[in-house]
Every structure is written in structure tokens, then in C-alpha cells.
mmCIF file of N, CA and C in Angstrom:
data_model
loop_
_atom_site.group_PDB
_atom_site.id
_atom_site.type_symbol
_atom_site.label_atom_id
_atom_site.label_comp_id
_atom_site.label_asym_id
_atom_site.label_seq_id
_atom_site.Cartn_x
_atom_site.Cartn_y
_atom_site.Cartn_z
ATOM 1 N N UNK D 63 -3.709 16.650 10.323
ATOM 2 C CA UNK D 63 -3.306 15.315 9.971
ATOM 3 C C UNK D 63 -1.947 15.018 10.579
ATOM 4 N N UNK D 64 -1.837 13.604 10.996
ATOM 5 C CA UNK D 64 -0.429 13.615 11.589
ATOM 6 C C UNK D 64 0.385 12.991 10.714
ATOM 7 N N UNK D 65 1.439 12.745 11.186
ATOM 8 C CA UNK D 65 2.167 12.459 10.180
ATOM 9 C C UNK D 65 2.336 10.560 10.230
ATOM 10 N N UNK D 66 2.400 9.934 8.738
ATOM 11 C CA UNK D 66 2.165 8.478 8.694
ATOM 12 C C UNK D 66 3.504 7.765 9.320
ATOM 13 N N UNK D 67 3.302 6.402 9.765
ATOM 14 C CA UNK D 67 4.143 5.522 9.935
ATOM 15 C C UNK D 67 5.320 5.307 9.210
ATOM 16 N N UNK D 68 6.684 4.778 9.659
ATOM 17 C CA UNK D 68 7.428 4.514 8.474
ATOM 18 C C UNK D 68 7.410 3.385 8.645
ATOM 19 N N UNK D 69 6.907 2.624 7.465
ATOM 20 C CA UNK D 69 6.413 1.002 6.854
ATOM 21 C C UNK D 69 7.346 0.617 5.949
ATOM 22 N N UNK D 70 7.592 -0.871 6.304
ATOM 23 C CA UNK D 70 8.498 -1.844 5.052
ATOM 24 C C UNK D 70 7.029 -2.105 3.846
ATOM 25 N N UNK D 71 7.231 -2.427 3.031
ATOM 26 C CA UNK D 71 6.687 -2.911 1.958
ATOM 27 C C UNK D 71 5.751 -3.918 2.866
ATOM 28 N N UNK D 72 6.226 -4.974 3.181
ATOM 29 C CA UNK D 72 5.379 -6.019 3.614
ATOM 30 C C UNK D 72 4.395 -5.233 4.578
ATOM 31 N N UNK D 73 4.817 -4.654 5.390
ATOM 32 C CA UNK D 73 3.568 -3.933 6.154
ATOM 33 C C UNK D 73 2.578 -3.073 5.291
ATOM 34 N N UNK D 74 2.857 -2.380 4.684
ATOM 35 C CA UNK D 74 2.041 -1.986 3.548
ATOM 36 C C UNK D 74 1.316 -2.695 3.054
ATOM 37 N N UNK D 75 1.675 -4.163 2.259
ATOM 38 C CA UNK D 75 0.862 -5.424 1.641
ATOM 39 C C UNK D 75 -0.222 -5.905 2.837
ATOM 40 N N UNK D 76 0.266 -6.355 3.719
ATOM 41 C CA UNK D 76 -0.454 -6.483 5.257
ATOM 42 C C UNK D 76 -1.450 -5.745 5.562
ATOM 43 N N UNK D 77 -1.683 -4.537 5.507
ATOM 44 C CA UNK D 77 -2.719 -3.688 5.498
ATOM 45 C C UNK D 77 -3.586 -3.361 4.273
ATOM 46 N N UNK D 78 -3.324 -3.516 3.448
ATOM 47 C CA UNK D 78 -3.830 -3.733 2.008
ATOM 48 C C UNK D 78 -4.867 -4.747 1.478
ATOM 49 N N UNK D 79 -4.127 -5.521 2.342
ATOM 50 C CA UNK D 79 -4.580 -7.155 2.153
ATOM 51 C C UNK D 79 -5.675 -7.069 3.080
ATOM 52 N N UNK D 80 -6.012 -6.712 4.085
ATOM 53 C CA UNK D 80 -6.676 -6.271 5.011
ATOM 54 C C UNK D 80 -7.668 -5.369 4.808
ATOM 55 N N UNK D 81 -7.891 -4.540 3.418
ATOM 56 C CA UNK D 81 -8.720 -3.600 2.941
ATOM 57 C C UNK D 81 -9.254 -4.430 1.994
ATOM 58 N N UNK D 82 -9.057 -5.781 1.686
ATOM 59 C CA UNK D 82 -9.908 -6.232 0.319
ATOM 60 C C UNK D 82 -8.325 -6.461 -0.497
ATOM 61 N N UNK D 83 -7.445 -6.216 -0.687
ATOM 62 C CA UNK D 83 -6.927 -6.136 -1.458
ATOM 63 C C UNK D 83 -6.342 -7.670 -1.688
ATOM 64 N N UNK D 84 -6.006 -7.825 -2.915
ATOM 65 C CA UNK D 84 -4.844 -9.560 -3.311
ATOM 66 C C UNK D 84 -4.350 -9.223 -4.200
ATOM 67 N N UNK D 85 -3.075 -10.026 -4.104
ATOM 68 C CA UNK D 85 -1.762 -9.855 -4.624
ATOM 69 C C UNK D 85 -2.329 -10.599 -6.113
ATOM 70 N N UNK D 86 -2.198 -9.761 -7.520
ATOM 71 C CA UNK D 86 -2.460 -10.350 -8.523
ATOM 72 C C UNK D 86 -0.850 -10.878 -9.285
ATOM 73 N N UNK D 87 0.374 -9.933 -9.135
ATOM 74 C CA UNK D 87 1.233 -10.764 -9.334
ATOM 75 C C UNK D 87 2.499 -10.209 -9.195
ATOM 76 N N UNK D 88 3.539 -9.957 -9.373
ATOM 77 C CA UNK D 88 4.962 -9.847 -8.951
ATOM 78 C C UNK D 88 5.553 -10.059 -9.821
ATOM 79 N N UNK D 89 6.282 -8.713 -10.310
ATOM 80 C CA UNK D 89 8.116 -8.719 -11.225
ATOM 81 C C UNK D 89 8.701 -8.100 -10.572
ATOM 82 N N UNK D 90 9.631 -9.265 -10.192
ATOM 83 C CA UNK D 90 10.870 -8.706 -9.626
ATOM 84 C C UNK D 90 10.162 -8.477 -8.073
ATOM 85 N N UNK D 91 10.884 -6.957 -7.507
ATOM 86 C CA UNK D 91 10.735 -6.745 -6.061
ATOM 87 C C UNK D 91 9.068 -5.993 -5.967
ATOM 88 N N UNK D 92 8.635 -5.855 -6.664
ATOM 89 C CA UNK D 92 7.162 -5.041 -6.778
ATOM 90 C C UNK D 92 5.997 -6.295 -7.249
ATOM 91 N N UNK D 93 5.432 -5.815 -6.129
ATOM 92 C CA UNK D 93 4.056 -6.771 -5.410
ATOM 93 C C UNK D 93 2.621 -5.510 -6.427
ATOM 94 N N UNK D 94 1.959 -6.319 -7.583
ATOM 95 C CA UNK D 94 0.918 -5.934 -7.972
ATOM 96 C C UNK D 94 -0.577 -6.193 -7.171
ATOM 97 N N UNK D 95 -1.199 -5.282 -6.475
ATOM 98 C CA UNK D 95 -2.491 -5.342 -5.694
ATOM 99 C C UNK D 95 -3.579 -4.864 -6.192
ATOM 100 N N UNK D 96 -4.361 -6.107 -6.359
ATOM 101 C CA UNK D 96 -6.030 -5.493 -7.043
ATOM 102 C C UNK D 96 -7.091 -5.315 -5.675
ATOM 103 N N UNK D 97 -7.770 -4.635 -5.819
ATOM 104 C CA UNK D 97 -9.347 -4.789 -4.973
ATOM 105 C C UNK D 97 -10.336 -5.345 -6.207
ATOM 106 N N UNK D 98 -11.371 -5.969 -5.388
ATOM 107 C CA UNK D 98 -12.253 -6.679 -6.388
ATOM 108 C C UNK D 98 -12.983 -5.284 -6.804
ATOM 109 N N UNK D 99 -13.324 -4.146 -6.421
ATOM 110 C CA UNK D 99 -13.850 -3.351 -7.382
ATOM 111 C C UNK D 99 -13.309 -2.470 -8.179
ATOM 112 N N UNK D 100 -12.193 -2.731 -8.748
ATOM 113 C CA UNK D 100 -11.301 -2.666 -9.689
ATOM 114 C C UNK D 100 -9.986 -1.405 -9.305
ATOM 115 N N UNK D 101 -10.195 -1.424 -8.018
ATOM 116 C CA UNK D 101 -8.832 0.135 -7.364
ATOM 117 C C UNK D 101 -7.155 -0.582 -7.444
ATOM 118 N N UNK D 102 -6.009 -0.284 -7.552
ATOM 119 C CA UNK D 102 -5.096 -1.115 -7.588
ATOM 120 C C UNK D 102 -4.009 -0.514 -7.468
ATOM 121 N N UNK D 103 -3.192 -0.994 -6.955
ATOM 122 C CA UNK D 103 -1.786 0.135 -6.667
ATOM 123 C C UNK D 103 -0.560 -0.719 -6.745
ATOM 124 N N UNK D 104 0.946 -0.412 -6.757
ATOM 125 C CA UNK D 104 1.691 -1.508 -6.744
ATOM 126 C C UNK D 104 2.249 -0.721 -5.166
ATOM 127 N N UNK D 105 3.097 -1.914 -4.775
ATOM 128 C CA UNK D 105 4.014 -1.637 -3.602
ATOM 129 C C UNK D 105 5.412 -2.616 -4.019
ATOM 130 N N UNK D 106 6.799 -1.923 -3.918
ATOM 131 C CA UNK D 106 7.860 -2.202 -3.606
ATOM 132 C C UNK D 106 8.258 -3.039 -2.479
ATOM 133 N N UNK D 107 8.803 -4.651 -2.716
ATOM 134 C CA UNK D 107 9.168 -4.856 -1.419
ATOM 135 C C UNK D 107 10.757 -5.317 -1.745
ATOM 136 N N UNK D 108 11.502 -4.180 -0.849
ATOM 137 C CA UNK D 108 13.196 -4.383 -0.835
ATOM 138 C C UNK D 108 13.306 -4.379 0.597
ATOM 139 N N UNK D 109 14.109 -5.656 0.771
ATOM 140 C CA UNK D 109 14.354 -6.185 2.491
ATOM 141 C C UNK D 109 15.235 -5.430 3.099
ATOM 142 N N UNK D 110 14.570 -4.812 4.127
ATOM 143 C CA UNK D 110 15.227 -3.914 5.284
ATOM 144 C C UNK D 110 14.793 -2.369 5.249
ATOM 145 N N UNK D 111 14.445 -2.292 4.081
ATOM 146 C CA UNK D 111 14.293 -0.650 3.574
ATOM 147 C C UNK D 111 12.629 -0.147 3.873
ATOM 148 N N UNK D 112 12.335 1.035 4.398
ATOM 149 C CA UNK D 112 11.092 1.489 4.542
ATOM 150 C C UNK D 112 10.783 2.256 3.498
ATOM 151 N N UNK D 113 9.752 2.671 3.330
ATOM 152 C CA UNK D 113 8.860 2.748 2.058
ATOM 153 C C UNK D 113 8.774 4.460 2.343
ATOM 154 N N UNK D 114 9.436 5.308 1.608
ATOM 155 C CA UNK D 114 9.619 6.834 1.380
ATOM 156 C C UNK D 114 7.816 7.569 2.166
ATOM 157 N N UNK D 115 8.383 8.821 2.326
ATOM 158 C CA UNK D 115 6.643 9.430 2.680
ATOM 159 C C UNK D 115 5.584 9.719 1.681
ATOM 160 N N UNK D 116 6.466 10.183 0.340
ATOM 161 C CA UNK D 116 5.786 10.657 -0.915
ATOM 162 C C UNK D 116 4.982 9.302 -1.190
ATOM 163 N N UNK D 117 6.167 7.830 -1.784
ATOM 164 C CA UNK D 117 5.635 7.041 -2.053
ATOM 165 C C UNK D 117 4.973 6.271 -1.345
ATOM 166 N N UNK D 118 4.397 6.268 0.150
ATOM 167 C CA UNK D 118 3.304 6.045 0.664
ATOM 168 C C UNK D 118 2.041 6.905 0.858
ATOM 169 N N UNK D 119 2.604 8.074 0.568
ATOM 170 C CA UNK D 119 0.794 8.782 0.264
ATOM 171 C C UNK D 119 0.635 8.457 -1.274
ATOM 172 N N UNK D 120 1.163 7.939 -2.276
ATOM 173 C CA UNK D 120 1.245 7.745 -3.731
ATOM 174 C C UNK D 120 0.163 6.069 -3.471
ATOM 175 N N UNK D 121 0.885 5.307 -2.867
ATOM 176 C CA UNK D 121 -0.157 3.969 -2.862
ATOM 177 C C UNK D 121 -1.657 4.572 -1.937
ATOM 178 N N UNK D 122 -1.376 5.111 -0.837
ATOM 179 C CA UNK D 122 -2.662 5.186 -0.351
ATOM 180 C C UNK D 122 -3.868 6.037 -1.043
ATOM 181 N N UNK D 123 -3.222 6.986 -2.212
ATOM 182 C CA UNK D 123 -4.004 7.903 -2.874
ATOM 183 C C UNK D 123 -4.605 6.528 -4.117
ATOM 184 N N UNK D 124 -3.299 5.638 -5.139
ATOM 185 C CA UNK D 124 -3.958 4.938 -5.367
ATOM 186 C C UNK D 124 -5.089 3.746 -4.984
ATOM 187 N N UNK D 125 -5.165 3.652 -4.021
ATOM 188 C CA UNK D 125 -6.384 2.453 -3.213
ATOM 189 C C UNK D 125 -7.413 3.518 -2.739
ATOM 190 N N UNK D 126 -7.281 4.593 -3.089
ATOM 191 C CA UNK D 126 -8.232 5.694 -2.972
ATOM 192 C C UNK D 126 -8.913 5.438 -1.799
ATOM 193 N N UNK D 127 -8.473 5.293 -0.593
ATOM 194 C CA UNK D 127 -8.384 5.657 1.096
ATOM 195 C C UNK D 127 -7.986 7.049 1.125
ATOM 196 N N UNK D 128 -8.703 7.754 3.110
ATOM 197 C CA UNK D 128 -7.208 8.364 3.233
ATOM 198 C C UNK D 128 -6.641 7.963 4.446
ATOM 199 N N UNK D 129 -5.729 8.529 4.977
ATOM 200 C CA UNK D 129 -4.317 8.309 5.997
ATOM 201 C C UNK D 129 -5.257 7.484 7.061
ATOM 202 N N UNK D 130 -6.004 8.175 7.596
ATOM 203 C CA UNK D 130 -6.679 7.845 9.120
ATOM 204 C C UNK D 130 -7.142 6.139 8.573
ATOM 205 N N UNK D 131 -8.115 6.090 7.418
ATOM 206 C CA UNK D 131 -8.771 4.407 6.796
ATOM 207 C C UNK D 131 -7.357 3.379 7.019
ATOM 208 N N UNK D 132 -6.263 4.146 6.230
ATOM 209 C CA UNK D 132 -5.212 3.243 5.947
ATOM 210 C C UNK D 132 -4.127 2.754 8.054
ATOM 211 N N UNK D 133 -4.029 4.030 7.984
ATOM 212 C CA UNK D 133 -3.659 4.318 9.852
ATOM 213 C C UNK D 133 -5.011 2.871 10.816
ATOM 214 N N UNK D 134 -5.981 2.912 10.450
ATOM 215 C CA UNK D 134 -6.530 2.099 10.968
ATOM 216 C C UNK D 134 -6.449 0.094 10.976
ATOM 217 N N UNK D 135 -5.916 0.262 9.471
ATOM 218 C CA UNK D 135 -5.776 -1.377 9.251
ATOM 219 C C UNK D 135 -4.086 -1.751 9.821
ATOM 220 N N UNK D 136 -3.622 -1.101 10.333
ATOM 221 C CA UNK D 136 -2.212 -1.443 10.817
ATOM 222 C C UNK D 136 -2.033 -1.780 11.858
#
């Protein structure tokens, strides 16, 4: 496996959004994402900052993808 992209939040949502996913709602800087068959994960969006390695295999484990599915919608 290689190793993932380093992604802002919005790129994350962008590809998400792109798997089925919509934004159900937002507190504060964290973007809530449903899929219609009920999978859901949140993502952090703070401007300028990229999104840690842990906590991007943490959303992609929640939308229950793996790397290569998620590597593909980007």
C-alpha cells in the first residue's frame, strides 16, 4: 500500500461527495457526512491546514472504503 495524499478537509468532502456522500450538517469547523445507506463519518474543515494521516485513515475506515476506492475519487 502506498502511502495517502496530504488533503485539506475540503478535498476530503470533494471526494466523499463523490462516493454518494451529503453534507447532513455542520457545528462549528466539522462538516457531518451521510451516505444514503446509512455509512457516515465527520471531516474537520480548518483553512490552510491538512488533515493528519491517522485521521484520514479514521474517515476512510468510517465510509468503510479502502485507500485505493478513496485514492480513486480524487
Amino acid at each position: 500500500m502506498s502511502k495517502l495524499p496530504s488533503l485539506t478537509g475540503e478535498q476530503v468532502v470533494g471526494a466523499l461527495r463523490k462516493a454518494g456522500f451529503e453534507i447532513v450538517r455542520q457545528k462549528g469547523s466539522h462538516v457531518f457526512l451521510r451516505h444514503p445507506d446509512g455509512r457516515s463519518t465527520v471531516v474537520p474543515l480548518h483553512a490552510g491546514e491538512t488533515i493528519g494521516p491517522g485521521l484520514l485513515r479514521k474517515i476512510i475506515r468510517d465510509a468503510e472504503m479502502t485507500r485505493e476506492e478513496f485514492r480513486s475519487l480524487l
